[in-house]
CSV table of C-alpha atoms and ligand atoms in Angstrom, one decimal:
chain,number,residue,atom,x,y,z
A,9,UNK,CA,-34.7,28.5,67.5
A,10,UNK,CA,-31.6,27.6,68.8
A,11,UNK,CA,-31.6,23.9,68.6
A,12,UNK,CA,-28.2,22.5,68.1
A,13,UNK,CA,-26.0,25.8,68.5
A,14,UNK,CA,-23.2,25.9,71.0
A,15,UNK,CA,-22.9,28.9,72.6
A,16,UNK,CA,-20.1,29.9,75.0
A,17,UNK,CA,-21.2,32.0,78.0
A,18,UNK,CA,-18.4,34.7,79.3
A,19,UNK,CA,-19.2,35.6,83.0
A,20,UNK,CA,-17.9,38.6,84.8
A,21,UNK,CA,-18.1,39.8,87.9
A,22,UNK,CA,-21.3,42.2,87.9
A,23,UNK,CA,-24.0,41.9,90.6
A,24,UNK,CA,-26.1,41.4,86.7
A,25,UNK,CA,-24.2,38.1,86.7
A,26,UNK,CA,-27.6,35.8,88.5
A,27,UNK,CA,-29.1,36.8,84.9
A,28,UNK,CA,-26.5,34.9,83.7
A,29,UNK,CA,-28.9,31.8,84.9
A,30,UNK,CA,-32.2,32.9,82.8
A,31,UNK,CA,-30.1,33.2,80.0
A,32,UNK,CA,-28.5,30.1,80.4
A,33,UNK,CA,-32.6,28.8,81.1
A,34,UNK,CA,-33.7,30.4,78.2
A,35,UNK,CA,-30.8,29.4,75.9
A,36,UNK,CA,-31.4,25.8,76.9
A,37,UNK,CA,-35.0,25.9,76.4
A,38,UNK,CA,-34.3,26.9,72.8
A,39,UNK,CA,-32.0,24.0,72.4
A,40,UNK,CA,-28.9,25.5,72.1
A,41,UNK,CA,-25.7,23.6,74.5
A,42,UNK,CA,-24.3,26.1,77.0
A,43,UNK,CA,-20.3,26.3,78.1
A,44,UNK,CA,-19.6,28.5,80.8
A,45,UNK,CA,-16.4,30.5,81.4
A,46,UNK,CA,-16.0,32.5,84.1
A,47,UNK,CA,-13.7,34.9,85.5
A,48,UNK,CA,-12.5,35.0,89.3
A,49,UNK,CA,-13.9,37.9,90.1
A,50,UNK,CA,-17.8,36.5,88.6
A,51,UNK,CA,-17.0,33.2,91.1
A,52,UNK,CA,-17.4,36.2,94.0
A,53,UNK,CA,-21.0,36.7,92.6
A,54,UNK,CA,-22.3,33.3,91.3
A,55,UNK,CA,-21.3,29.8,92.0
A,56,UNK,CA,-19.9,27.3,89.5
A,57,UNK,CA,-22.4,24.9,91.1
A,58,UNK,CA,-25.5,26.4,90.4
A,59,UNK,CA,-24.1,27.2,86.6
A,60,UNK,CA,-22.8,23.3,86.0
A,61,UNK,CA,-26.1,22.2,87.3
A,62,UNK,CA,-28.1,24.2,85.0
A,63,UNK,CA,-26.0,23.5,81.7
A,64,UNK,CA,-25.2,20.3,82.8
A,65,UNK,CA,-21.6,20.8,82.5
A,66,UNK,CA,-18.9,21.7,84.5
A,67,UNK,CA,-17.9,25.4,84.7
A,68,UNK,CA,-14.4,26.4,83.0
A,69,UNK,CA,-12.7,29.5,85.1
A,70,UNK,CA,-8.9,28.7,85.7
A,71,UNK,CA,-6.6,27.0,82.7
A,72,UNK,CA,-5.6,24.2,85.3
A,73,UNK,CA,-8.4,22.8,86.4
A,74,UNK,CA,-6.3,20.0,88.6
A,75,UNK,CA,-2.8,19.0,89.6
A,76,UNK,CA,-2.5,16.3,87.1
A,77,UNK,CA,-1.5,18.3,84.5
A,78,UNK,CA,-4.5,18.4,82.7
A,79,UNK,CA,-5.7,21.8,81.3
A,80,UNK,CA,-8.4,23.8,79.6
A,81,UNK,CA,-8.0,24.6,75.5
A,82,UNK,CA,-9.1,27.8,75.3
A,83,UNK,CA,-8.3,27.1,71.2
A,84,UNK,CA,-10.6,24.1,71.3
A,85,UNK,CA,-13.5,26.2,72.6
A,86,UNK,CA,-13.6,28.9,69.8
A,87,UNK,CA,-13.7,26.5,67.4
A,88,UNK,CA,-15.9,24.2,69.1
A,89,UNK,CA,-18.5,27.6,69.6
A,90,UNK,CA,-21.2,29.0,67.1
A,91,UNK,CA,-21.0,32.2,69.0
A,92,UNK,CA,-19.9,33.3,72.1
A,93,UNK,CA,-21.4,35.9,74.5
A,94,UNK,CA,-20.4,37.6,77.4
A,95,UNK,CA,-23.0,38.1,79.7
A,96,UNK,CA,-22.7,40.4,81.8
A,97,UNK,CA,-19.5,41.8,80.7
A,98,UNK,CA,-17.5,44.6,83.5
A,99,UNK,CA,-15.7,47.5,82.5
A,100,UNK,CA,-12.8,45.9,83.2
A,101,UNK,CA,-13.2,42.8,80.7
A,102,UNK,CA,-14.3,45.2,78.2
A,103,UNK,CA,-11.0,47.0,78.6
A,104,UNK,CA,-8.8,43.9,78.4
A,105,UNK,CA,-10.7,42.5,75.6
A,106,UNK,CA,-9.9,46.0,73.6
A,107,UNK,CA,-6.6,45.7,74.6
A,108,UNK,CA,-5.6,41.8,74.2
A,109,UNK,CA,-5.1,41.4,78.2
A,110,UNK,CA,-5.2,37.8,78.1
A,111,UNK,CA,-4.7,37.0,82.5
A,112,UNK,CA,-7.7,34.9,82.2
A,113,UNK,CA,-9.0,31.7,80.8
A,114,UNK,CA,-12.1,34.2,79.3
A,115,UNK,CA,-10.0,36.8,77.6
A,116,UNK,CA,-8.1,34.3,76.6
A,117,UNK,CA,-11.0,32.5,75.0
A,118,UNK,CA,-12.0,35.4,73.2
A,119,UNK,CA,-9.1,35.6,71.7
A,120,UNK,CA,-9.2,32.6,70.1
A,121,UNK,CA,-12.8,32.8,69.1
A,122,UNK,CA,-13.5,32.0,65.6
A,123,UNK,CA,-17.3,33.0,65.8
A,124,UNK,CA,-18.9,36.0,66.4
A,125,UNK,CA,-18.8,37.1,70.3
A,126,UNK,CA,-21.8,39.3,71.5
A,127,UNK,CA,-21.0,41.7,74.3
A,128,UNK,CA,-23.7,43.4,76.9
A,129,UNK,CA,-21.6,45.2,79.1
A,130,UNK,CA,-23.3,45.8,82.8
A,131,UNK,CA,-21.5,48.9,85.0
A,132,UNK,CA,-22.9,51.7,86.8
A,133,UNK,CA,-23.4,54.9,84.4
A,134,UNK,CA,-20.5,56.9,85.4
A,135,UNK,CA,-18.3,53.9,84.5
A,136,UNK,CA,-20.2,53.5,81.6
A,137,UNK,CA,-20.1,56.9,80.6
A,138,UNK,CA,-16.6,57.0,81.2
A,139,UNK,CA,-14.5,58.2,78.0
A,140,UNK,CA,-12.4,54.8,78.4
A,141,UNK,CA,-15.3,52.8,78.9
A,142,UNK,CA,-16.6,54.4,75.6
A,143,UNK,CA,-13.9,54.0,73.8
A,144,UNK,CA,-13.1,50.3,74.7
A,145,UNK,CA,-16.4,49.5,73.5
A,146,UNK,CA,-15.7,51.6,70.1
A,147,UNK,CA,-12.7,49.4,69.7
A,148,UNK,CA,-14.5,46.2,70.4
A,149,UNK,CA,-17.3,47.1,68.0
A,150,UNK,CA,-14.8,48.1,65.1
A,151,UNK,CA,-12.8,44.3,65.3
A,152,UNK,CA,-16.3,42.8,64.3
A,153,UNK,CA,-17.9,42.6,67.9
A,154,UNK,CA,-21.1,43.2,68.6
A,155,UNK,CA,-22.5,45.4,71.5
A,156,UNK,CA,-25.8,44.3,73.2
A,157,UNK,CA,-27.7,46.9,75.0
A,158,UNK,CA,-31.2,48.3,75.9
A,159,UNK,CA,-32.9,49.1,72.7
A,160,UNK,CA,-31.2,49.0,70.1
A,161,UNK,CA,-28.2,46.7,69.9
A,162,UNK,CA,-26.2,49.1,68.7
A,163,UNK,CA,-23.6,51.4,70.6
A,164,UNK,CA,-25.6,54.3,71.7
A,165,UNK,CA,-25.7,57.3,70.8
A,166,UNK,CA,-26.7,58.5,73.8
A,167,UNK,CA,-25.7,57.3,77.5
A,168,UNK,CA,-29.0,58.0,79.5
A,169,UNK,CA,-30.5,55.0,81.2
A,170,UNK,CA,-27.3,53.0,79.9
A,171,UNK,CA,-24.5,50.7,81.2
A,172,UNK,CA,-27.6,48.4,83.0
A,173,UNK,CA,-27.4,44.9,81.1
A,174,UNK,CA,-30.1,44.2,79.2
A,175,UNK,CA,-33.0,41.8,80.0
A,176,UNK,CA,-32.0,38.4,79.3
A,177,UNK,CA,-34.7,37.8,77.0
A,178,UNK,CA,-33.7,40.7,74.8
A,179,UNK,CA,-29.7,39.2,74.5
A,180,UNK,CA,-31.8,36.1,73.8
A,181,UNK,CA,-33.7,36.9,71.4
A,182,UNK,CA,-30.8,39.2,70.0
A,183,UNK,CA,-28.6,36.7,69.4
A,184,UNK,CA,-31.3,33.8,68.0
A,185,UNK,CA,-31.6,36.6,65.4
A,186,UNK,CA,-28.3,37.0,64.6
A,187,UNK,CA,-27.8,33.1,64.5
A,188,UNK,CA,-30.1,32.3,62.6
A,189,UNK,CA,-29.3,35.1,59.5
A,190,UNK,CA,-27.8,34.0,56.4
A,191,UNK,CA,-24.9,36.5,56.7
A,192,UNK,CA,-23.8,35.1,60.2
A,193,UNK,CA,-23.8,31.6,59.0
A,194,UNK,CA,-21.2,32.5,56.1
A,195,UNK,CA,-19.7,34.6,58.6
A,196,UNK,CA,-18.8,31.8,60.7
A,197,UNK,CA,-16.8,29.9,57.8
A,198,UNK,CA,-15.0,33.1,57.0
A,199,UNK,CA,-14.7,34.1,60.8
A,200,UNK,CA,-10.4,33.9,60.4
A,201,UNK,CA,-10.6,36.7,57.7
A,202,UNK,CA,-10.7,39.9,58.5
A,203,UNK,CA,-13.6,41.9,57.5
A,204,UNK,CA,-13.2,44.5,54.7
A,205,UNK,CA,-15.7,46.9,55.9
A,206,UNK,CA,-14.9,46.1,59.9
A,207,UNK,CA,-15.2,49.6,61.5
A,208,UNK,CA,-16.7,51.6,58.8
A,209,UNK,CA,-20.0,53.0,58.9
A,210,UNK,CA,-22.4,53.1,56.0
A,211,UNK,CA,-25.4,55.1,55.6
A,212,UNK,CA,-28.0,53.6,53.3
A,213,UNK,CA,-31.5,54.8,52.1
A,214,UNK,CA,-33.9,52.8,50.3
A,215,UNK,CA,-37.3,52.5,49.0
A,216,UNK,CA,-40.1,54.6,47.9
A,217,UNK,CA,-41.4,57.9,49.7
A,218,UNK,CA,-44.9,58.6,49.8
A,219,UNK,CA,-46.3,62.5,50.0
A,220,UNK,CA,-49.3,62.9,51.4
A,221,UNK,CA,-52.0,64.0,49.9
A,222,UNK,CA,-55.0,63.3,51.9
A,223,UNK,CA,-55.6,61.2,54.6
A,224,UNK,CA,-55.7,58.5,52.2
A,225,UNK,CA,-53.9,58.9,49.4
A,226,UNK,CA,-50.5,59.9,48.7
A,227,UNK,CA,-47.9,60.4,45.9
A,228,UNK,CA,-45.2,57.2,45.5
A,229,UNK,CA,-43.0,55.2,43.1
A,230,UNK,CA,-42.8,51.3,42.5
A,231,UNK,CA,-39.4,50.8,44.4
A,232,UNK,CA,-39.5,47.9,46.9
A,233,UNK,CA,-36.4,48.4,48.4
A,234,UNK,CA,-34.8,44.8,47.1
A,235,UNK,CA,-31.7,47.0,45.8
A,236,UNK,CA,-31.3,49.0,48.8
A,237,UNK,CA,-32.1,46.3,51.3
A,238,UNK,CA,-29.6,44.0,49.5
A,239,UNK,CA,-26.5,46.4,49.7
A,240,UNK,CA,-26.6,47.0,53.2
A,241,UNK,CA,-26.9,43.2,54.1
A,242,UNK,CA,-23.8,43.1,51.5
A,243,UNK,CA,-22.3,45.6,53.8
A,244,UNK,CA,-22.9,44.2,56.8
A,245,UNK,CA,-21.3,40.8,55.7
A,246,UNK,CA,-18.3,42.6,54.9
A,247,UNK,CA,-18.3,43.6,59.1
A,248,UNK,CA,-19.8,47.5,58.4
A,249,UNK,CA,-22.2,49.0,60.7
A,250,UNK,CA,-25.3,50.3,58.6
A,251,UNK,CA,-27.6,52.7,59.1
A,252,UNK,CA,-30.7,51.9,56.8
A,253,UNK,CA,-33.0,54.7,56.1
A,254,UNK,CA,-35.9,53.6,54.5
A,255,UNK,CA,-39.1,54.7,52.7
A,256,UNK,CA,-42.6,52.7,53.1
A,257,UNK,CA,-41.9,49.6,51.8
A,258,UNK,CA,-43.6,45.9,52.0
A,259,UNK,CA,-43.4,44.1,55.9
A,260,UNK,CA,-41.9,41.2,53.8
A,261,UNK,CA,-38.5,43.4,53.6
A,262,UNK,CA,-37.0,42.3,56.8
A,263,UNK,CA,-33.3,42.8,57.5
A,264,UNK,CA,-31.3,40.0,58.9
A,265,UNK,CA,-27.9,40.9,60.0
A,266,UNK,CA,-27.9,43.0,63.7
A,267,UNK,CA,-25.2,45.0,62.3
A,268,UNK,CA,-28.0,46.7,60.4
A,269,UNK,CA,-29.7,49.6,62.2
A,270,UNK,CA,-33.2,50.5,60.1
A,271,UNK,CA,-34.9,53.7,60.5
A,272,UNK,CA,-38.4,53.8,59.0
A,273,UNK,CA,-39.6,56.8,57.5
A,274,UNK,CA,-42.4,58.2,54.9
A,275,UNK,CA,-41.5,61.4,53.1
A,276,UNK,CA,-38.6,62.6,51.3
A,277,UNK,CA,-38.6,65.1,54.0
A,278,UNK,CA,-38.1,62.8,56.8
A,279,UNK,CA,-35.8,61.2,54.6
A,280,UNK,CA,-33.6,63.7,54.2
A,281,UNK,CA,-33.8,64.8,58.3
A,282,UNK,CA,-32.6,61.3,59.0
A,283,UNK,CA,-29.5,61.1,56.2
A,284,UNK,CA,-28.7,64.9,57.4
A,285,UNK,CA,-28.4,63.9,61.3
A,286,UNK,CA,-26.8,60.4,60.5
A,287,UNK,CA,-24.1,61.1,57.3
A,288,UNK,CA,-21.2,63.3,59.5
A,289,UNK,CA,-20.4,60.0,61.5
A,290,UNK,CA,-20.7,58.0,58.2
A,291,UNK,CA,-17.7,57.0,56.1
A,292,UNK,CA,-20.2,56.6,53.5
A,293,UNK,CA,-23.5,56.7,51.9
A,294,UNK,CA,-25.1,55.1,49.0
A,295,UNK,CA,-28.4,56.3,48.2
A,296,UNK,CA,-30.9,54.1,46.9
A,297,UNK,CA,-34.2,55.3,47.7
A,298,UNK,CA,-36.3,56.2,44.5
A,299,UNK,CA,-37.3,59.8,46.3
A,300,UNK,CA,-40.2,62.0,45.2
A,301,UNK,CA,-38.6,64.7,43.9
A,302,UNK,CA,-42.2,67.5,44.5
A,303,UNK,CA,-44.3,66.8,47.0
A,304,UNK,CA,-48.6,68.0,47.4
A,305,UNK,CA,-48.2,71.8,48.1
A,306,UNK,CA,-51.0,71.6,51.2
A,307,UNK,CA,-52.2,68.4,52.6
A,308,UNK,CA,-55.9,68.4,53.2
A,309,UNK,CA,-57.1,67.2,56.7
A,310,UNK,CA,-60.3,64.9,55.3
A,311,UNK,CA,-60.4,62.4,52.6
A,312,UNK,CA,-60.9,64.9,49.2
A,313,UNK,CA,-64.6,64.0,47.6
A,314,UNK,CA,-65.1,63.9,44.1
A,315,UNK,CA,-66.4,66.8,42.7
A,316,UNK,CA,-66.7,68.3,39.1
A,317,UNK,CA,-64.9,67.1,36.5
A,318,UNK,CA,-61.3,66.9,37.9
A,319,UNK,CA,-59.2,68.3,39.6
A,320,UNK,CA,-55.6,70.2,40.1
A,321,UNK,CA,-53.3,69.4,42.7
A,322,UNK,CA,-50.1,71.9,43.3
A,323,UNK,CA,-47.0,70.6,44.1
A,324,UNK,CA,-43.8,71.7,45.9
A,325,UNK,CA,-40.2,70.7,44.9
A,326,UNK,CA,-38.9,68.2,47.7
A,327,UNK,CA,-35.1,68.7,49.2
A,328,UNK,CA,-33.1,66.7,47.5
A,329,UNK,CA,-31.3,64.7,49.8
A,330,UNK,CA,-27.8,63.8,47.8
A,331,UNK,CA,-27.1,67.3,46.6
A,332,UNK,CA,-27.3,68.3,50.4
A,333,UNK,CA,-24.7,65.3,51.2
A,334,UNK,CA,-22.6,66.4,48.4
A,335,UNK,CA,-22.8,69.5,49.8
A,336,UNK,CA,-21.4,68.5,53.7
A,337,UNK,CA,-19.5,65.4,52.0
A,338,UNK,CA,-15.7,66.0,53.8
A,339,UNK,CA,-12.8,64.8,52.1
A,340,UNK,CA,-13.0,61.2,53.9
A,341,UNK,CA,-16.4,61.0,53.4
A,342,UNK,CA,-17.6,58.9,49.5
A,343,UNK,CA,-20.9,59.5,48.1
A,344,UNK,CA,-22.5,56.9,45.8
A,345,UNK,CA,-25.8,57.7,44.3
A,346,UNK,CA,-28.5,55.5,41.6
A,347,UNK,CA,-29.8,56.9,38.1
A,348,UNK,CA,-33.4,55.5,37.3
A,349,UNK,CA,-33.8,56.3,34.1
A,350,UNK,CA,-36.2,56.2,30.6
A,351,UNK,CA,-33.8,57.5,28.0
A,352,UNK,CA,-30.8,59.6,27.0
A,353,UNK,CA,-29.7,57.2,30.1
A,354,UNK,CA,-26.2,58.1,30.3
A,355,UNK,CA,-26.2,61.9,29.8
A,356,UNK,CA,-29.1,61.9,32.8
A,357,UNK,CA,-26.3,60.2,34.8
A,358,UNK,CA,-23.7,62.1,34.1
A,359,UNK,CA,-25.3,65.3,34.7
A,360,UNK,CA,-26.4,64.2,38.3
A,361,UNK,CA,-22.7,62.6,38.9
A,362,UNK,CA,-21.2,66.1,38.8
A,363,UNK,CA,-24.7,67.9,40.2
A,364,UNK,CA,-25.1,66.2,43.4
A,365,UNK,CA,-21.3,65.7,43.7
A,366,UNK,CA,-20.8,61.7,44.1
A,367,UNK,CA,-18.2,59.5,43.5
A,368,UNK,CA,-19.8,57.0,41.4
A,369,UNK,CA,-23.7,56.9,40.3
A,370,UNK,CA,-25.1,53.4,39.4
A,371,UNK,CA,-27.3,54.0,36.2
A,372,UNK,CA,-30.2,51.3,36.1
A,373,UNK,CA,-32.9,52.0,32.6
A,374,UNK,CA,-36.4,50.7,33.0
A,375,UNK,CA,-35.4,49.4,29.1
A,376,UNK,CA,-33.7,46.6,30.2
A,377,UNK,CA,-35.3,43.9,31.2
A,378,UNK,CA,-35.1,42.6,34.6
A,379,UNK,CA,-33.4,45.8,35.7
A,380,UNK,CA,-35.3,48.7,37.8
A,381,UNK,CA,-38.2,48.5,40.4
A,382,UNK,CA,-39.3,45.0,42.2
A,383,UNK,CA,-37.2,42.5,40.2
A,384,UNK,CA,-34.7,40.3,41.9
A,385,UNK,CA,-32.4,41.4,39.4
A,386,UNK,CA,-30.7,44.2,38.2
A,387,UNK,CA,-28.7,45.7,35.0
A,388,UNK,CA,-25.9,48.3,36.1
A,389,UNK,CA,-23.5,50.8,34.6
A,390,UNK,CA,-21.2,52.2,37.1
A,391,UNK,CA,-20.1,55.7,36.2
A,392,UNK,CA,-17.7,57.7,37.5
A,393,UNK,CA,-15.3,60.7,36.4
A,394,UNK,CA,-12.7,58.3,34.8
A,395,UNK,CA,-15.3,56.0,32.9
A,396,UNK,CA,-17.9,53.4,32.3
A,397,UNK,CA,-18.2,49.8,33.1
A,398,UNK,CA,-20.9,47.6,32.3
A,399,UNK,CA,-22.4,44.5,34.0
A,400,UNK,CA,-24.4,42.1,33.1
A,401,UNK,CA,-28.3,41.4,34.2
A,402,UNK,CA,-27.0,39.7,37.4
A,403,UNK,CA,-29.7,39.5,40.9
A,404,UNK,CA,-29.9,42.3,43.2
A,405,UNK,CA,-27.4,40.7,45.8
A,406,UNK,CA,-24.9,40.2,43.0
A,407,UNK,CA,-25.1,43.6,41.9
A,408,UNK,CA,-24.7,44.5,45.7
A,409,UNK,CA,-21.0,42.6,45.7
A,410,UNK,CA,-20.0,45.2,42.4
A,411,UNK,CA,-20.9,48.2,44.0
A,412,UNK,CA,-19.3,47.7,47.3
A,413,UNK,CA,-16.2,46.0,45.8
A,414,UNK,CA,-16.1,49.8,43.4
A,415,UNK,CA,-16.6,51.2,46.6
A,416,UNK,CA,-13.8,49.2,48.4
A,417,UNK,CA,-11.7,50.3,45.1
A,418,UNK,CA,-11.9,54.1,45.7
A,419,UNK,CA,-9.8,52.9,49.3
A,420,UNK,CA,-7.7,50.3,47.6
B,43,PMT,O1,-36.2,49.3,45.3
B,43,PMT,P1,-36.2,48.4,44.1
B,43,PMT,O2,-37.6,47.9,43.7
B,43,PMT,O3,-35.2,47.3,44.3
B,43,PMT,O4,-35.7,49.3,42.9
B,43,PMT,C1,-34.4,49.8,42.9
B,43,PMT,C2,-34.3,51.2,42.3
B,43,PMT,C3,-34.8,51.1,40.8
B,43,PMT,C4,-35.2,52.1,43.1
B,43,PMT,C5,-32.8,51.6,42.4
B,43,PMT,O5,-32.0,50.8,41.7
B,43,PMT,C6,-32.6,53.1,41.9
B,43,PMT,O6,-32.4,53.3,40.7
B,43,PMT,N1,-32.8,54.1,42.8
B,43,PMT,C7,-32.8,55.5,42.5
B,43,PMT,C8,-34.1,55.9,41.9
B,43,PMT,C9,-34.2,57.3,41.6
B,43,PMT,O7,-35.1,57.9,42.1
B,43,PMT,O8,-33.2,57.9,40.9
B,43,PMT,P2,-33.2,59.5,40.5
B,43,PMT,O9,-32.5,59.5,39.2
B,43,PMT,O10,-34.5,60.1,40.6
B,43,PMT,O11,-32.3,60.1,41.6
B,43,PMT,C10,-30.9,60.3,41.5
B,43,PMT,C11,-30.2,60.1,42.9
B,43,PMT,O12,-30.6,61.2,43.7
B,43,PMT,C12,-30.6,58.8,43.6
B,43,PMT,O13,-29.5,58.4,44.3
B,43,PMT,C13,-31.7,59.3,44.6
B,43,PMT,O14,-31.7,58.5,45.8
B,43,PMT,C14,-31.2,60.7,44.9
B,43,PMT,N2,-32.3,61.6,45.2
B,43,PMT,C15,-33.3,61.9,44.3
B,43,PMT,C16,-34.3,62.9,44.6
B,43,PMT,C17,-34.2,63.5,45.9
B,43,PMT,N3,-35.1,64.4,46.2
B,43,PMT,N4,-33.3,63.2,46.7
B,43,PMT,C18,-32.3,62.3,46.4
B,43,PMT,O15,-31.4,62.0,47.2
């Protein structure tokens, strides 16, 4: 729900901009309290009258709204908002917002905003497509903004079928997800400090695998993905965009922050196809995921029956996914892997520090208590080539903050 949020409405001139009421409708209906801005240009295409009648307030477009001397505070309305969103948004108020154009009481609004502002741009294609276009909408992502479009809420990859706003009840539903994650709300507070992580991009994998064995059974690990789920929220609260790979883990593990992209996958195999596509546009990865390191040589197409005494199954060694990132990892690029290990703890680390080529390896021992699989908390040594440092038993979202803030170090 929505109840109580105020929500500032940016509208452009886009022949999208009748959505503009459903959204308004639907926003209402989920108790939130609508302003509208609008440009000159979204006048042309909507009136004022049928906005102020549906939010029950009038619509703010020029910074004068009479001779009297009286005038619109486009500083009182991003602090007054919890978020604002722009709805449909042109090419041409993408561009200014990118490039601080403030000729209108909208950009100039957005400027001031001291909550998150949500974006779904509406063009034709070619516009869309359009190298500026595309970059403007690069630049608006990387100061912290987020782009809403068909599918995924993320920037796409690709441009077909793109530039068309999306549905109303998608942006909706987007943003009543975003508002109503823990990260946004602490966001808000901190909304007048700029981000750490604002522009970077973070790969992330997490969980178990499973490899198949039969139809019904497979080879896994205990990991839940509490670690690996908790470093890319940490991640996204610091303004990164995160791409979360992830093995078969519980439907409990939800991610809350839109700046999170997940990808679901089940074996190492996949695992690695995913983290080989995404990590060339990353600035960094930090793998997580407990992976299988072999893998059932054949998998058999029916349920196996029980049959004799026992029985042997053959397996095959898996790719392992960080010494092929080590491999590609350019000089930009940083590389943080984990260490789950029973004994000789450090030596297992250090060897796969300098075999997989990371930066830093996080050792976690299944003798400490609390640390490992499925707790909430964890027990970390970060080691890298000039040392050790130990941390207490702290929980998984703690241990989150130390990691990024080593990773944040490396940049200092
Ligand atoms: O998910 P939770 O329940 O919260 O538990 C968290 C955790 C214990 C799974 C996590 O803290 C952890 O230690 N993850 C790594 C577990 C592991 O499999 O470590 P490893 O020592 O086998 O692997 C070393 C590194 O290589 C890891 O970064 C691993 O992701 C990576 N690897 C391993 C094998 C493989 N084929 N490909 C890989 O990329």
């Amino acid at each position: 729900m929505l109840q109580g949020k105020k929500i500032v409405l940016g509208i452009t001139g886009s022949i999208a901009a009748y959505k503009s009421c459903l959204i308004i409708r639907q926003l209402i209906k989920k108790g939130a309290e609508v302003q509208v801005v609008i440009t000159p240009s979204g006048k042309e295409f909507i009136t004022p009258i049928t906005l102020s009648a549906l939010t029950s307030k009038p619509v703010i477009s020029e910074f004068f709204s009479q001779r009297d001397g009286t005038w619109h505070s486009h500083v009182d309305l991003g602090l007054w908002a919890d978020a604002m969103l722009i709805a449909p948004a042109t090419a041409a108020t993408i561009g200014k917002m990118a490039n601080g154009i403030a000729d209108n009481m909208l950009i100039t609004t957005y400027l001031s905003m001291k909550a998150p502002v949500f974006v779904a741009p509406a063009m034709d294609l070619d516009m869309y497509a359009h190298p500026s276009t595309q970059q403007n909408l690069k630049t608006l992502q990387s100061y912290g903004n987020y782009i809403i479009e068909p599918g995924t809420g993320f920037l796409a990859s690709k441009l077909e079928g793109k530039g068309r706003m999306e549905e109303p009840e998608n942006i909706v539903a987007f943003l009543e997800k975003a508002l109503s994650s823990a990260s946004f709300s602490e966001e808000k507070t901190k909304s007048c400090v700029r981000q750490s992580l604002t522009g970077k991009k973070v790969l992330i994998t997490a969980g178990p695998t499973y490899e198949k064995i039969d139809p019904v059974r497979f080879i896994g690990n205990y990991s839940s993905g509490k670690m690996g789920f908790s470093l890319a929220e940490e991640c996204a609260r610091r303004g990164a965009q995160v791409e979360l790979v992830c093995g078969p883990v519980s439907s409990s593990m939800q991610i809350t922050s839109p700046r999170i992209h997940r990808i679901d996958v089940e074996s190492a195999r996949e695992m690695h196809e995913a983290c080989l596509s995404l990590y060339p546009s990353m600035d960094t990865a930090i793998l997580c995921a407990a992976v299988a390191d072999f893998a059932p040589e054949t998998i058999a197409s029916q349920k196996i029956k029980r049959t004799g005494d026992g029985m042997l199954i053959r397996l095959k060694p898996n790719p392992d996914i960080a010494a092929s990132l080590g491999q590609i990892k350019g000089k930009h690029q940083t590389l943080v892997g984990f260490a789950l290990e029973t004994h000789d703890e450090e030596n297992h680390a250090q060897d796969k520090l300098k075999r997989k080529n990371f930066d830093f390896i996080v050792l976690n021992s299944l003798n400490d208590e609390g640390a490992g699989f499925r707790t909430d908390t964890n027990k970390i040594s970060i080691i890298s080539r000039s040392g050790k440092v130990d941390f207490p038993l702290k929980t998984k979202q703690e241990v989150a903050k130390d990691i990024i803030d080593q990773i944040e170090s490396l940049h200092a």
